[in-house]
Amino acid sequence: MSEEVFKKVVSHAKEYGFVFPSSEIYDGLGAVYDYGQNGVELKNNLRQYWWKAMVQMHENIVGLDAAIFMHPKTWKASGHIDGFSDPMIDNKDSKKRYRADNLLEDKITRYQKDGKTIKADELQAALDQALLDNNLVQLKALIEQHEIVCPISGTRNWTDVRQFNLMFATEMGAMAEDADKVYLRPETAQGIFVNFLNVQKTGRMKIPFGIAQTGKAFRNEIIARQFIMRMREFEQMEMQFFIRPSTQKEWYEHWKAARMAWHEKLGFGSAKYRFHDHVKLAHYADAAVDIEFDYPFGFKEMEGIHSRTDFDLKNHQELSGKKLQYFDAELDENGKAYGNYIPYVIETSIGLDRLFLATLCASFKEEEVGEGEKKDTRVVLNLPPILAPYKVAILPLLKKDGLPEVAREIMKDLKTDYNCFYEEKDAIGKRYRRQDALGTPFCITIDHESLENKTVTIRYRDTMVQERIGISQIREILAKEISWGKLLS
């Protein structure tokens, strides 16, 4: 898919009520977006797919909803206060600030497009090493060596590379002089770690077990690009899986395979996904891999699987003075009790907004339909039916002759179980096209024959096949085609 098609996806997202720029009447707010009436439905359905697969389908994984505000020491223990930063560089002429690694990654992409694969590989290796060593001087040298210019000014008048902390800080307290500094959480994981014992004891959970959470996180991203790919306010879906020490390799491989299988069940094709092992590991990890998706602008991270060791619980235990250990009464293969220990953790962390964008991009199609003078192009979102914002559209052929009344009765029967769209306006062909663009998998058309023999026409989105069925058959067909079981089995 080309970047030109990506522009069409972004335009489609706004035109059909999926995503709007935040505060648009005030010219928007950079890297912040609102989900419209159809976007919020798709986003909720994607979240539900994750939650059902992660929590409902696992007896040893439970959910949590931790607060956004946390004690400031939380972020000291996690390492965010001291080490949560990006390497930034300013252009002195345009006064614009950029992530140094992003500038270099863009150059690698250009080398690849130009067929300069050796240069691309050499620069990638040098970039990986510089990031691994946290060598800001080397990052600046690579930018100069490869003659990278500012996209705005076109010049190479760069400052030195500096680290920029990404956390949003605010104050909590009634009086400014008495206020305490707190942070908007940059990730949801720490809310799970500080509640480890609360959940374990009240849920009588036994190792291995997981805690899952979805929710907002906030990062002061300097460079906002690629639509909702990189935002300052975004949503994560994370699961921390607590395990015995020395078993992390086994569980790491387990969750790598499980998460890739989850993505592939969406039906977008296995070629759309790939694993990318981390060269530079985070301070808490002994292994890490990304599941990357082939967006129109190339393969980019959508989900991370990390072996976090015992870093988080150990640091929270040390800083809080509270024991965060698990008593394991079972015996090992030599008959020795495991006893007390700080569990190791395997993390799966997916960006819901990035999953949303991947779903839109993979589902967006432009198809030529009809022949001769009736030849036309339709835009369709081939969403899995269970994820579509609306599952069925109820469309009376005319706004008279008792057809709306029959249509309303059908909708009344269906809307308790399915999100339904009702529309009377315009020719039926135009209404079909609108529903295709929304991703609605089924349309039910009510006509004069419906009054005579209680039948309707059901239209299938993907094939455009129309079939005459009895009104009493509608539920049976929808139940067969719209099911979580198709994705979760």
PDB file of N, CA and C in Angstrom, residues 33 75 77 106 171 201 233 244 256 258 305 345 362 398 429 434 475 484:
ATOM      1  N   TYR A  33      -5.843  13.267  19.116  1.00  0.00           N
ATOM      2  CA  TYR A  33      -6.981  12.988  18.243  1.00  0.00           C
ATOM      3  C   TYR A  33      -8.187  12.528  19.055  1.00  0.00           C
ATOM      4  N   TRP A  75       7.519   6.246  39.850  1.00  0.00           N
ATOM      5  CA  TRP A  75       8.291   6.496  38.629  1.00  0.00           C
ATOM      6  C   TRP A  75       9.790   6.581  38.893  1.00  0.00           C
ATOM      7  N   ALA A  77      11.132   4.377  41.100  1.00  0.00           N
ATOM      8  CA  ALA A  77      11.443   2.947  41.158  1.00  0.00           C
ATOM      9  C   ALA A  77      11.473   2.318  39.767  1.00  0.00           C
ATOM     10  N   ASP A 106      14.597   7.437   8.863  1.00  0.00           N
ATOM     11  CA  ASP A 106      14.052   7.924   7.591  1.00  0.00           C
ATOM     12  C   ASP A 106      15.093   7.835   6.475  1.00  0.00           C
ATOM     13  N   GLU A 171       0.896  19.305  39.142  1.00  0.00           N
ATOM     14  CA  GLU A 171       0.942  19.455  40.595  1.00  0.00           C
ATOM     15  C   GLU A 171      -0.360  19.004  41.212  1.00  0.00           C
ATOM     16  N   LYS A 201      -3.334 -11.882  46.527  1.00  0.00           N
ATOM     17  CA  LYS A 201      -3.932 -12.367  47.773  1.00  0.00           C
ATOM     18  C   LYS A 201      -5.456 -12.423  47.699  1.00  0.00           C
ATOM     19  N   GLU A 233      -1.366  11.397  23.813  1.00  0.00           N
ATOM     20  CA  GLU A 233      -2.346  10.699  24.650  1.00  0.00           C
ATOM     21  C   GLU A 233      -2.796   9.474  23.876  1.00  0.00           C
ATOM     22  N   ARG A 244       7.892 -18.115  37.851  1.00  0.00           N
ATOM     23  CA  ARG A 244       9.046 -18.471  38.677  1.00  0.00           C
ATOM     24  C   ARG A 244      10.344 -18.017  38.005  1.00  0.00           C
ATOM     25  N   LYS A 256       5.311 -15.035  22.821  1.00  0.00           N
ATOM     26  CA  LYS A 256       5.613 -14.598  21.452  1.00  0.00           C
ATOM     27  C   LYS A 256       4.684 -15.293  20.462  1.00  0.00           C
ATOM     28  N   ALA A 258       1.844 -16.947  21.085  1.00  0.00           N
ATOM     29  CA  ALA A 258       0.432 -16.702  21.363  1.00  0.00           C
ATOM     30  C   ALA A 258      -0.023 -15.351  20.829  1.00  0.00           C
ATOM     31  N   ILE A 305       6.763  -7.749  23.276  1.00  0.00           N
ATOM     32  CA  ILE A 305       6.805  -8.825  24.269  1.00  0.00           C
ATOM     33  C   ILE A 305       8.161  -8.726  24.948  1.00  0.00           C
ATOM     34  N   VAL A 345       8.770 -11.607  35.335  1.00  0.00           N
ATOM     35  CA  VAL A 345       7.595 -11.136  34.592  1.00  0.00           C
ATOM     36  C   VAL A 345       7.844 -11.206  33.085  1.00  0.00           C
ATOM     37  N   ALA A 362      -5.467  -2.182   6.781  1.00  0.00           N
ATOM     38  CA  ALA A 362      -5.605  -3.517   6.189  1.00  0.00           C
ATOM     39  C   ALA A 362      -6.993  -3.740   5.610  1.00  0.00           C
ATOM     40  N   LEU A 398     -38.612   2.519   0.837  1.00  0.00           N
ATOM     41  CA  LEU A 398     -39.302   3.803   0.749  1.00  0.00           C
ATOM     42  C   LEU A 398     -39.683   4.284   2.140  1.00  0.00           C
ATOM     43  N   GLY A 429     -28.952   2.134  -3.571  1.00  0.00           N
ATOM     44  CA  GLY A 429     -27.556   1.935  -3.975  1.00  0.00           C
ATOM     45  C   GLY A 429     -26.603   2.840  -3.210  1.00  0.00           C
ATOM     46  N   ARG A 434     -22.608   3.692   1.408  1.00  0.00           N
ATOM     47  CA  ARG A 434     -22.245   4.273   2.704  1.00  0.00           C
ATOM     48  C   ARG A 434     -21.953   3.187   3.729  1.00  0.00           C
ATOM     49  N   ARG A 475     -32.064 -13.473  12.451  1.00  0.00           N
ATOM     50  CA  ARG A 475     -31.274 -13.739  13.657  1.00  0.00           C
ATOM     51  C   ARG A 475     -30.358 -14.948  13.488  1.00  0.00           C
ATOM     52  N   TRP A 484     -17.885 -13.963  18.386  1.00  0.00           N
ATOM     53  CA  TRP A 484     -16.539 -13.864  18.936  1.00  0.00           C
ATOM     54  C   TRP A 484     -15.796 -15.198  18.793  1.00  0.00           C
TER      55      TRP A 484
END
